[in-house]
Tab-separated table of N, CA and C (backbone and C1' of nucleotides) in Angstrom:
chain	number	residue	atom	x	y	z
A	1	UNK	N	120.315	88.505	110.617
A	1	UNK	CA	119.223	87.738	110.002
A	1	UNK	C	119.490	86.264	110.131
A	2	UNK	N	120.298	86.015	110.951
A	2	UNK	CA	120.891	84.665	110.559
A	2	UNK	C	119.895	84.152	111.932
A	3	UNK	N	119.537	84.399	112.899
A	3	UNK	CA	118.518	83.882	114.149
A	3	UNK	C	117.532	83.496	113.498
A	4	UNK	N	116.753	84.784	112.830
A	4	UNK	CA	115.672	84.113	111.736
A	4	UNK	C	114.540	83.789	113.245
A	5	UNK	N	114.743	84.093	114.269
A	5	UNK	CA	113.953	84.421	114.938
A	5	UNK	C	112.348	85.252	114.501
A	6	UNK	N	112.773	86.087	114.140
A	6	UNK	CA	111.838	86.825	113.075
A	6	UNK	C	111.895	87.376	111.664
A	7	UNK	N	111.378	86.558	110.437
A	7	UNK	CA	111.650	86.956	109.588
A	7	UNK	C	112.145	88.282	108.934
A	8	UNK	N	112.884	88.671	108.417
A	8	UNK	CA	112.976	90.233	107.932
A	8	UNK	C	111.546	90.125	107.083
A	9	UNK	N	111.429	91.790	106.589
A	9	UNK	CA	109.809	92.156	105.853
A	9	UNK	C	109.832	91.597	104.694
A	10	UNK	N	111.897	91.337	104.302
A	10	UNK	CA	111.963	91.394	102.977
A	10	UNK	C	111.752	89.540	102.513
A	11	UNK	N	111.014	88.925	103.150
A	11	UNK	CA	111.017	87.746	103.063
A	11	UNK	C	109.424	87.710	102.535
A	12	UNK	N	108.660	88.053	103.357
A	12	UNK	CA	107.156	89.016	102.964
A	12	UNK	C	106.879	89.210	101.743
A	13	UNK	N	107.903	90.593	100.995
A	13	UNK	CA	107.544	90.787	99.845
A	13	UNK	C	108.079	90.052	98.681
A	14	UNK	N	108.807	88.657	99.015
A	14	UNK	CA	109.651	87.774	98.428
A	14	UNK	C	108.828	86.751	97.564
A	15	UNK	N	108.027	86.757	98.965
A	15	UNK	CA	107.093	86.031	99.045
A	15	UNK	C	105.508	86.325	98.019
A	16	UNK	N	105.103	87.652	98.274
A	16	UNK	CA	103.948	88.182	97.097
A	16	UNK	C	104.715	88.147	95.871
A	17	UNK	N	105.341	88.618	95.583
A	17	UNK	CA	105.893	88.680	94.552
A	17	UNK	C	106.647	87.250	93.680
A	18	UNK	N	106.584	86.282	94.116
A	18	UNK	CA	106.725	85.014	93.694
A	18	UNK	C	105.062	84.502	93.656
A	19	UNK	N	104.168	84.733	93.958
A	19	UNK	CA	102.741	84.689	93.940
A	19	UNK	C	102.605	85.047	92.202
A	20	UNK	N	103.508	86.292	92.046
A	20	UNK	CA	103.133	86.253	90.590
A	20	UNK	C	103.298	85.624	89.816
A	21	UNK	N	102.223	85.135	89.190
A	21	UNK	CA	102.159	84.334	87.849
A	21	UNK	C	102.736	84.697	86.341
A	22	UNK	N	103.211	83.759	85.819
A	22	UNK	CA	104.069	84.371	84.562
A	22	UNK	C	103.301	84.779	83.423
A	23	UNK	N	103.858	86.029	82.826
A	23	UNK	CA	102.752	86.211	81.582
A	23	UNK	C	101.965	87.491	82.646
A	24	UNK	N	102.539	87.639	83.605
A	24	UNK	CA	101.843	88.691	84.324
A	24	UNK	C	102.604	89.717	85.145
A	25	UNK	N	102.337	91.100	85.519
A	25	UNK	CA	103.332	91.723	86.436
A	25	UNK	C	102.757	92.502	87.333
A	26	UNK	N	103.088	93.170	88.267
A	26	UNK	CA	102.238	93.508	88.991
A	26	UNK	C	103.482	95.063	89.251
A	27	UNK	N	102.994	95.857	90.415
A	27	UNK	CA	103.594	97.637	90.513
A	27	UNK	C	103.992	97.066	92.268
A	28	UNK	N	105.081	98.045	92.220
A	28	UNK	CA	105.505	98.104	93.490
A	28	UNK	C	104.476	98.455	94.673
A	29	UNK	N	103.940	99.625	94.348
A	29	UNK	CA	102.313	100.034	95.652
A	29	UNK	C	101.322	98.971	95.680
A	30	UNK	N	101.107	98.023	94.783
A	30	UNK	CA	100.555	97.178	95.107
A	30	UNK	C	101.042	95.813	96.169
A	31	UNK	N	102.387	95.509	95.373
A	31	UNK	CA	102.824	94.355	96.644
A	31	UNK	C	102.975	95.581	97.694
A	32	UNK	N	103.559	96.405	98.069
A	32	UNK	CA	103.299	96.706	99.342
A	32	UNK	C	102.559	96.863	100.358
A	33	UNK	N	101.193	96.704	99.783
A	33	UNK	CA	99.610	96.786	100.315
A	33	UNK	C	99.543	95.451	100.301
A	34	UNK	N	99.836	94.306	99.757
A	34	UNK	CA	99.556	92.937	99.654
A	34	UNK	C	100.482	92.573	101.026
A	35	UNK	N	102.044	93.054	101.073
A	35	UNK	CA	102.268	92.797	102.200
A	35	UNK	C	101.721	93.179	103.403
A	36	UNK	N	100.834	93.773	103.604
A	36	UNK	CA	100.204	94.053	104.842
A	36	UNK	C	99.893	95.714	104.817
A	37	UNK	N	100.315	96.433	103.914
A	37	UNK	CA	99.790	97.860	103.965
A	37	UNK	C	100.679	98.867	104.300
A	38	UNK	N	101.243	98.043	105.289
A	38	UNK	CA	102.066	98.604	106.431
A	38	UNK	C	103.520	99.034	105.664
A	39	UNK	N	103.923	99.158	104.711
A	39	UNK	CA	105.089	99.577	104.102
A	39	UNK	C	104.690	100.077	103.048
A	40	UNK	N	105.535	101.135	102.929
A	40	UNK	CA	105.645	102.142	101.272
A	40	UNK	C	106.234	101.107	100.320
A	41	UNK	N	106.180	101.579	99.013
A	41	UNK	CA	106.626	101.059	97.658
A	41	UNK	C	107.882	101.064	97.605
A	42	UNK	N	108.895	102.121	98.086
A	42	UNK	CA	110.047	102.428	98.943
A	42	UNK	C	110.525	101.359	99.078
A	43	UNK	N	110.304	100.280	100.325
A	43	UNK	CA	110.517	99.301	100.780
A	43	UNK	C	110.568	98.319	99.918
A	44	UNK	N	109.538	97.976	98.930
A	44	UNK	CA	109.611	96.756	97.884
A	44	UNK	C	110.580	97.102	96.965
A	45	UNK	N	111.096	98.413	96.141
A	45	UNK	CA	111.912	98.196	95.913
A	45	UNK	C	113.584	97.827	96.329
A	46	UNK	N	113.685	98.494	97.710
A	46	UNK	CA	114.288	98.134	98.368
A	46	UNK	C	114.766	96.827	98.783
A	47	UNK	N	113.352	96.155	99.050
A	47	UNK	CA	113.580	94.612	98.834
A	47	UNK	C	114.188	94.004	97.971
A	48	UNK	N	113.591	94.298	96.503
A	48	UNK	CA	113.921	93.660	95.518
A	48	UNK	C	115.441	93.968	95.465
A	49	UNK	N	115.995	95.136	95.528
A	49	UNK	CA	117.605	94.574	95.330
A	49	UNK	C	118.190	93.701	96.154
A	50	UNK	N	117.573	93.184	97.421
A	50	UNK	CA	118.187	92.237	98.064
A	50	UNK	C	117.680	90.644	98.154
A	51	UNK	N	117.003	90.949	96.650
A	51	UNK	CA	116.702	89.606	96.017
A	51	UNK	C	117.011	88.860	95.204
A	52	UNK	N	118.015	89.718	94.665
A	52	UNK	CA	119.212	89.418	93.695
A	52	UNK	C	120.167	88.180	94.660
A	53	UNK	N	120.223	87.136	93.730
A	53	UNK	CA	121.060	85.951	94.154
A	53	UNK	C	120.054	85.080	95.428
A	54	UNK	N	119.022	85.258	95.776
A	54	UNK	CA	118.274	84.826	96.383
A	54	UNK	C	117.628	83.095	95.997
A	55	UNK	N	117.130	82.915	97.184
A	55	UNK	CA	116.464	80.987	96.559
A	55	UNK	C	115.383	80.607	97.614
A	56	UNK	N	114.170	80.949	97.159
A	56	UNK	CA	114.436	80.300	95.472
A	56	UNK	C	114.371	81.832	94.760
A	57	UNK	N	114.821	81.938	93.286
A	57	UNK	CA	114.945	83.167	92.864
A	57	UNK	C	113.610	84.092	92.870
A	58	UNK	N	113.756	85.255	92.902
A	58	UNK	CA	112.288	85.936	92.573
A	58	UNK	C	112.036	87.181	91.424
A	59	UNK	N	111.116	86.398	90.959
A	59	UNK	CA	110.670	86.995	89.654
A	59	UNK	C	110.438	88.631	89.523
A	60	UNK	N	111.933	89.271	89.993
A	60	UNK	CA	111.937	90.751	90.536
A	60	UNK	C	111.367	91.527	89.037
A	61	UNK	N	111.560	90.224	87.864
A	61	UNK	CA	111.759	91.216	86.470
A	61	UNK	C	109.513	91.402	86.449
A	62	UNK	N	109.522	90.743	87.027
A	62	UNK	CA	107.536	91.344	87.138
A	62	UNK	C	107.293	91.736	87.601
A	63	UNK	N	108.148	92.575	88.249
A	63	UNK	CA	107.892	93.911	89.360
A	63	UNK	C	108.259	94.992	88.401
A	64	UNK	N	106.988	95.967	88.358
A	64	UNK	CA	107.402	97.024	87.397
A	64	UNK	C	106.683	98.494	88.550
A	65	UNK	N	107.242	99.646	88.007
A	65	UNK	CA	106.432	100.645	88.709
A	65	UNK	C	105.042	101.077	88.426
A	66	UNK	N	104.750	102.134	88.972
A	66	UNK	CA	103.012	102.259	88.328
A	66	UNK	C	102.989	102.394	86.990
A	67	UNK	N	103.674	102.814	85.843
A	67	UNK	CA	103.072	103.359	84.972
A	67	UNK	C	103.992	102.701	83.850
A	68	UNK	N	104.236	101.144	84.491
A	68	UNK	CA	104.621	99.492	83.516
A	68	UNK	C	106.244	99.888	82.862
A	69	UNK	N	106.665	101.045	83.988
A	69	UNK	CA	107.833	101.090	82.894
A	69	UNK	C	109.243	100.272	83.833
A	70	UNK	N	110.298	99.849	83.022
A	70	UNK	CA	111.192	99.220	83.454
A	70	UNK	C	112.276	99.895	84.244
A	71	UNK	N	111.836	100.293	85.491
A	71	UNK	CA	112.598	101.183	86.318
A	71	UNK	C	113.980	100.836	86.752
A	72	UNK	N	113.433	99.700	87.021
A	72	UNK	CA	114.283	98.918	87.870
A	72	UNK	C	115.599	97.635	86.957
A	73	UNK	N	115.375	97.572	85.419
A	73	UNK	CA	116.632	97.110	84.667
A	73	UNK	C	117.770	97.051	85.375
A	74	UNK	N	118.314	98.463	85.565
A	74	UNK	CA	119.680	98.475	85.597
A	74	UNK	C	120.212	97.807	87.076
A	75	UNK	N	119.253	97.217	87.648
A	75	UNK	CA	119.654	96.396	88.970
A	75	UNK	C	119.771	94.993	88.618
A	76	UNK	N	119.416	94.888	87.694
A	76	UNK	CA	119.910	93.420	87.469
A	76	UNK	C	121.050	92.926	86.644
A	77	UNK	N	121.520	91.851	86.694
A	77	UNK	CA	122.825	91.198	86.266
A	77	UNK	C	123.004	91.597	84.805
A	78	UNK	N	121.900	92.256	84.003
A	78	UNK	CA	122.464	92.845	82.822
A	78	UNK	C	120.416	93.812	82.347
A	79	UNK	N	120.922	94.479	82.093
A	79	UNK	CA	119.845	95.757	81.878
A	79	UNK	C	118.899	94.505	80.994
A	80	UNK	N	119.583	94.006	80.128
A	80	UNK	CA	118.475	93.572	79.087
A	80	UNK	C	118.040	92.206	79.757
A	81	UNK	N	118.506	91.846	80.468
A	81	UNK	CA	117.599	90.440	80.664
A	81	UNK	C	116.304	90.617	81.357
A	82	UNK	N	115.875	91.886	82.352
A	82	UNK	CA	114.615	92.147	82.499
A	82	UNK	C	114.012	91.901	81.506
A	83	UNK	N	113.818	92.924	80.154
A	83	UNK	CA	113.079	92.807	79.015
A	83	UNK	C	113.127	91.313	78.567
A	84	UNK	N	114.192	90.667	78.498
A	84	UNK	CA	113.962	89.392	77.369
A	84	UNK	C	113.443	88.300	78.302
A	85	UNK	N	113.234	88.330	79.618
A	85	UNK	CA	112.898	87.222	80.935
A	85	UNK	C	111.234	87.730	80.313
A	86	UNK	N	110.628	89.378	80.494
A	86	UNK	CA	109.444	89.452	80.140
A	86	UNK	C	109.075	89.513	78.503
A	87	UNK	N	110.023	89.230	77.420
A	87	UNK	CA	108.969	89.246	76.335
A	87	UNK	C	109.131	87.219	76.263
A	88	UNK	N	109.763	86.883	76.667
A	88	UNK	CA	110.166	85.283	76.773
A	88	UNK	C	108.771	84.687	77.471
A	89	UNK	N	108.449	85.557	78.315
A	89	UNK	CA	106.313	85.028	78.877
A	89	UNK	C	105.525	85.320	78.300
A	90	UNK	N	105.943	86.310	76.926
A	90	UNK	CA	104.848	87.003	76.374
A	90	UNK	C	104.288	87.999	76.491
A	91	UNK	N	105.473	88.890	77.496
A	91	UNK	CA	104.870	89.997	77.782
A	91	UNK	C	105.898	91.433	77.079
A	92	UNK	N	105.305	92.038	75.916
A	92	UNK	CA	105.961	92.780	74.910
A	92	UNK	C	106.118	94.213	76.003
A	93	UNK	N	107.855	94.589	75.432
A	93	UNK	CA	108.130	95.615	76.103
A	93	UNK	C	109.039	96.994	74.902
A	94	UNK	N	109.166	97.826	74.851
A	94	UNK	CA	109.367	98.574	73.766
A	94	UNK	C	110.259	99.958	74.824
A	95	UNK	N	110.625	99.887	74.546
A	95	UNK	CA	111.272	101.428	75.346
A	95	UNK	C	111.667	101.324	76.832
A	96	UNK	N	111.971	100.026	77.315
A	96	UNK	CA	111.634	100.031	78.264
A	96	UNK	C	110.274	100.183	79.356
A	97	UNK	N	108.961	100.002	78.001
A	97	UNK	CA	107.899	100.288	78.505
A	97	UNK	C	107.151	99.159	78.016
A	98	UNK	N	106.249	98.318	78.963
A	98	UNK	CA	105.500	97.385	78.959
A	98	UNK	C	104.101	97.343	77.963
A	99	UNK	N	103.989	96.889	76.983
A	99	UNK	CA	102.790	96.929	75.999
A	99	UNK	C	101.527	96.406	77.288
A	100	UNK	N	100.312	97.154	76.653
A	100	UNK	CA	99.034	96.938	77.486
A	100	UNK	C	99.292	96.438	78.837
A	101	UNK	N	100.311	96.865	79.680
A	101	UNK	CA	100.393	96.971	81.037
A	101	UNK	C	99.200	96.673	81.902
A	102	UNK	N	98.311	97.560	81.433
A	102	UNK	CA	97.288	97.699	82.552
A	102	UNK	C	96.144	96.317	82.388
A	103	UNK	N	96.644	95.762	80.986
A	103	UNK	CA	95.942	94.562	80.819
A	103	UNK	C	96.792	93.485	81.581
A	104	UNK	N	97.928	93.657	81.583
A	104	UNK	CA	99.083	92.305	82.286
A	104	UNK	C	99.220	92.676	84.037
A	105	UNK	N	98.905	93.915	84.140
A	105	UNK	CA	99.200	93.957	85.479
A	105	UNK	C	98.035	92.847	86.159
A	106	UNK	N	98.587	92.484	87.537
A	106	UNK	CA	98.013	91.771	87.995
A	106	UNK	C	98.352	91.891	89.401
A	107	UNK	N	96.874	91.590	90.353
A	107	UNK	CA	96.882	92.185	91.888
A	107	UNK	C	96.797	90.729	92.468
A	108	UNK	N	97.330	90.602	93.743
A	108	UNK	CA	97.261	89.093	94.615
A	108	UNK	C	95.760	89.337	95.453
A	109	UNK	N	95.246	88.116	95.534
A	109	UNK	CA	93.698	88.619	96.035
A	109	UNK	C	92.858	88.667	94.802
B	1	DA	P	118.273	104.229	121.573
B	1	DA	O5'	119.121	105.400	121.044
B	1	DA	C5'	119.786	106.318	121.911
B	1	DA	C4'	120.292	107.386	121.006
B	1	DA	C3'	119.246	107.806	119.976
B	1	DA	O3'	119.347	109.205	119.723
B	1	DA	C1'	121.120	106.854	118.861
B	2	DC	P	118.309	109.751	118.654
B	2	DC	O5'	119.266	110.173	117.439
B	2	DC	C5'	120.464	110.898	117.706
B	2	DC	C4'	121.128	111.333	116.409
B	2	DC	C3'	120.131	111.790	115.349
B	2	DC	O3'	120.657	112.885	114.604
B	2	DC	C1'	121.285	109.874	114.567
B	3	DC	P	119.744	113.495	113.406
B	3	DC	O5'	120.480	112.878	112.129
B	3	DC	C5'	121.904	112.923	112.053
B	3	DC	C4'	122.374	112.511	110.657
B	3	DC	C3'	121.436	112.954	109.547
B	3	DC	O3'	122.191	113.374	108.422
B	3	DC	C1'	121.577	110.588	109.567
B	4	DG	P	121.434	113.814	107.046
B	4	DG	O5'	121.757	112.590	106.071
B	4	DG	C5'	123.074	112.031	106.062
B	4	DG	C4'	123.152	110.895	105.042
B	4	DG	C3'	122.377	111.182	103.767
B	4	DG	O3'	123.087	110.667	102.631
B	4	DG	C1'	121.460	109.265	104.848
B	5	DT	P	122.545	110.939	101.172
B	5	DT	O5'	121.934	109.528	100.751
B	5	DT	C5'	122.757	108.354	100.828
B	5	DT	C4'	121.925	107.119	100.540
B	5	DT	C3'	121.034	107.253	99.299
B	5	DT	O3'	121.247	106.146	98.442
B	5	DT	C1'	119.765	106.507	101.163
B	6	DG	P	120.825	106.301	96.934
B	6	DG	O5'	119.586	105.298	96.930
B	6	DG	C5'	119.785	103.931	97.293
B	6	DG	C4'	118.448	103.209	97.270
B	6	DG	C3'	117.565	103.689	96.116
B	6	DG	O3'	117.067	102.591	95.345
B	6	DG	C1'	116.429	103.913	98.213
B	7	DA	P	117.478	102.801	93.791
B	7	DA	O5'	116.433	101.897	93.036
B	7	DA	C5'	115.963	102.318	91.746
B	7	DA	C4'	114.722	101.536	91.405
B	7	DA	C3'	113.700	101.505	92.544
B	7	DA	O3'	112.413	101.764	92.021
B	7	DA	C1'	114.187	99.323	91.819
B	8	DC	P	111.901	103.275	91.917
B	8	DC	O5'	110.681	103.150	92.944
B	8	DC	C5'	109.904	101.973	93.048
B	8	DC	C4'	108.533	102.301	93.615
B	8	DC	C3'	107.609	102.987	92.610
B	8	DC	O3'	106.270	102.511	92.763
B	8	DC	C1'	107.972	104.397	94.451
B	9	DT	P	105.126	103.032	91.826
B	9	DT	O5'	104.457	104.127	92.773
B	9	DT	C5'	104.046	103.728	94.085
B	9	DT	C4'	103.127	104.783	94.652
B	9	DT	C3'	102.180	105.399	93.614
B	9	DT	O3'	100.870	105.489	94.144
B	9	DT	C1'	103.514	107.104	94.630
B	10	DG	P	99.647	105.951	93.266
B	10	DG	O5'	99.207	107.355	93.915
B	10	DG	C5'	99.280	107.520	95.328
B	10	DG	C4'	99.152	108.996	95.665
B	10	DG	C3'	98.176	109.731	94.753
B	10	DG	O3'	97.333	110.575	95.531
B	10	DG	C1'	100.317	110.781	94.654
B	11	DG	P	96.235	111.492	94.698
B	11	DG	O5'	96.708	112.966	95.127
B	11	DG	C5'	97.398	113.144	96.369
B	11	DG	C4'	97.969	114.565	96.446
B	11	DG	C3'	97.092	115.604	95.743
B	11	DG	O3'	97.105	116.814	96.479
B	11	DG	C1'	99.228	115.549	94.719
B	12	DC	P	96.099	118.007	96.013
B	12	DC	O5'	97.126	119.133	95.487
B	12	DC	C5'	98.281	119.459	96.269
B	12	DC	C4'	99.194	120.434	95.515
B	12	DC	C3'	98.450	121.528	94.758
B	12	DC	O3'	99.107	122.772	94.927
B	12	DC	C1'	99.815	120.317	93.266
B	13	DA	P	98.423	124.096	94.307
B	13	DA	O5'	99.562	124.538	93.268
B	13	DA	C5'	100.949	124.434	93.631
B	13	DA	C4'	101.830	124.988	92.496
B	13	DA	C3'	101.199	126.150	91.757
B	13	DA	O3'	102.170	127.130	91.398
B	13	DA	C1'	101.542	124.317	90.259
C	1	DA	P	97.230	113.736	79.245
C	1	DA	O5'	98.496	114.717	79.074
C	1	DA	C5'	98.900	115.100	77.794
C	1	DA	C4'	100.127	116.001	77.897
C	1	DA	C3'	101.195	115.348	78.749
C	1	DA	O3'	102.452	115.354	78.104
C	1	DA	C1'	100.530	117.449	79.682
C	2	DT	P	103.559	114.481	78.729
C	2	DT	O5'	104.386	115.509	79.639
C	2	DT	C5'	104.709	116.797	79.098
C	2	DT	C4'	105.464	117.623	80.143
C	2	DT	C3'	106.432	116.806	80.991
C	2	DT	O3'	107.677	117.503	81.120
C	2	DT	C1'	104.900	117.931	82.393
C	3	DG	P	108.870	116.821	81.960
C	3	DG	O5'	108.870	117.681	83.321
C	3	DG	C5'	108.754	119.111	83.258
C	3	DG	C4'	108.924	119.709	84.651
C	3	DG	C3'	109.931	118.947	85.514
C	3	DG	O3'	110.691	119.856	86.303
C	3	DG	C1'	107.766	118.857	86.532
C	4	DC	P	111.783	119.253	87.329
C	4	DC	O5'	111.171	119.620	88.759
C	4	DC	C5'	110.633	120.930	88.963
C	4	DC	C4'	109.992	121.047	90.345
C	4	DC	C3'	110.829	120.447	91.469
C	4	DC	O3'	110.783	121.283	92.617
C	4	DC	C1'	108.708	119.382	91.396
C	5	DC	P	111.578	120.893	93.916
C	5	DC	O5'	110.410	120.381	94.884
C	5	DC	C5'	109.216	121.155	95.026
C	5	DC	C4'	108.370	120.633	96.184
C	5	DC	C3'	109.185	120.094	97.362
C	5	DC	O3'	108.603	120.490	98.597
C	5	DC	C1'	107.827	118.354	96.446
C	6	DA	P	109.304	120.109	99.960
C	6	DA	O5'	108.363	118.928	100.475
C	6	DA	C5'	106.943	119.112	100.460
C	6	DA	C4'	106.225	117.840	100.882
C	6	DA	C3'	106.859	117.152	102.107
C	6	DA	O3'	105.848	116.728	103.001
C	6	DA	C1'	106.819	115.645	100.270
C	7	DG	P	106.246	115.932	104.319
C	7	DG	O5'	105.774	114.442	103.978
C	7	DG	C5'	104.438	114.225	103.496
C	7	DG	C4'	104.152	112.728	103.360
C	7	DG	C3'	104.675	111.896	104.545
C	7	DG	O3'	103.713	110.908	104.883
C	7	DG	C1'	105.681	111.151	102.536
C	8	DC	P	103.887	110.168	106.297
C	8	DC	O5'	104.488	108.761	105.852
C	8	DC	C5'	103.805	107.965	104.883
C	8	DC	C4'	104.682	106.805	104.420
C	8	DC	C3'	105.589	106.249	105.516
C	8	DC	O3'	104.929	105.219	106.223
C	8	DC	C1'	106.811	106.548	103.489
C	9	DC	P	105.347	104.952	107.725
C	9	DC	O5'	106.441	103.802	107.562
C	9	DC	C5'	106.097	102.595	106.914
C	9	DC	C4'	107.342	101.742	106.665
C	9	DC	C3'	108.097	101.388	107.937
C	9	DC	O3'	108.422	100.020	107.928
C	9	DC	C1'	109.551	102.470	106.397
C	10	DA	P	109.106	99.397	109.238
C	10	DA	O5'	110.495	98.911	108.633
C	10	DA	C5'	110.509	98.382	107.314
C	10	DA	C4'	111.939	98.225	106.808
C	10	DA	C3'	112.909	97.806	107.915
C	10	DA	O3'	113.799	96.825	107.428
C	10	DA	C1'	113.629	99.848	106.932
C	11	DC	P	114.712	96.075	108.438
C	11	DC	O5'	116.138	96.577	107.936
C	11	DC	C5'	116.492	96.446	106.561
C	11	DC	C4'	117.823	97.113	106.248
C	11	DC	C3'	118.933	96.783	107.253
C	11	DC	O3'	120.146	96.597	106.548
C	11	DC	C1'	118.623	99.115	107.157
C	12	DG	P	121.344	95.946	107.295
C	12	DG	O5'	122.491	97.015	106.929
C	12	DG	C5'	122.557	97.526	105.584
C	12	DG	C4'	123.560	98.652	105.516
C	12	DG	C3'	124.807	98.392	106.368
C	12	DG	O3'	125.967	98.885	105.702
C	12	DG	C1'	123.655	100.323	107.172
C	13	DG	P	127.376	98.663	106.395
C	13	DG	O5'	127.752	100.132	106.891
C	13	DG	C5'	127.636	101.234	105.980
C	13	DG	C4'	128.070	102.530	106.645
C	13	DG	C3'	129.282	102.336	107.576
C	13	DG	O3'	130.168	103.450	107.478
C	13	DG	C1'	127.438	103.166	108.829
DNA sequence: ACCGTGACTGGCA
DNA sequence: ATGCCAGCCACGG
């Protein structure tokens, strides 16, 4: 990756996903359709662990799965800072599960 | 070049 | 409603 000749994909979904606005989160099948369609949900999460330590950083903690729950915690530098990065925007989480989700989720486009 | 793995999703029983 | 199966693309060994 160091040619950078051609971006990797994971620069792509680095990229939608910093699109998100705070106070908002969006599901993995969606950035993957935002990136071009052309990749499964698979892939974005995939991405996202190799977004850890990244710059500029990306707001991996507003990436949630379909059904707003916090799948993805235990990939980050401590389980709880997902939750307290999202109730710190205002976005209430309880069980590892996102209050009115489907009201906070949010699509690019 | 082949196989395994992965922070998901949707469909069917 | 809940649980299991299969599909998906990319990267590392």
């Amino acid at each position: 990756m160091a040619t950078s000749t051609k971006e990797s994909f994971f620069e792509r979904v680095f990229e939608v996903v910093r699109q998100i606005p705070a106070g908002r989160v969006c599901s993995y099948g969606v950035i993957a359709e935002a990136c071009g369609g052309r990749i499964s949900a698979r892939m974005v999460g995939w991405a996202m662990n190799a977004s850890h330590g990244m710059l500029p950083p990306v707001p991996a903690h507003r990436v949630v799965n379909r059904n707003g729950q916090l799948t993805g915690k235990h990939h980050f530098p401590t389980p709880d800072m997902m939750q307290q990065l999202l109730d710190k925007e205002g976005i209430k989480v309880v069980n590892d599960q996102i209050i009115d989700f489907k009201k906070l989720i949010w699509i690019p486009g």
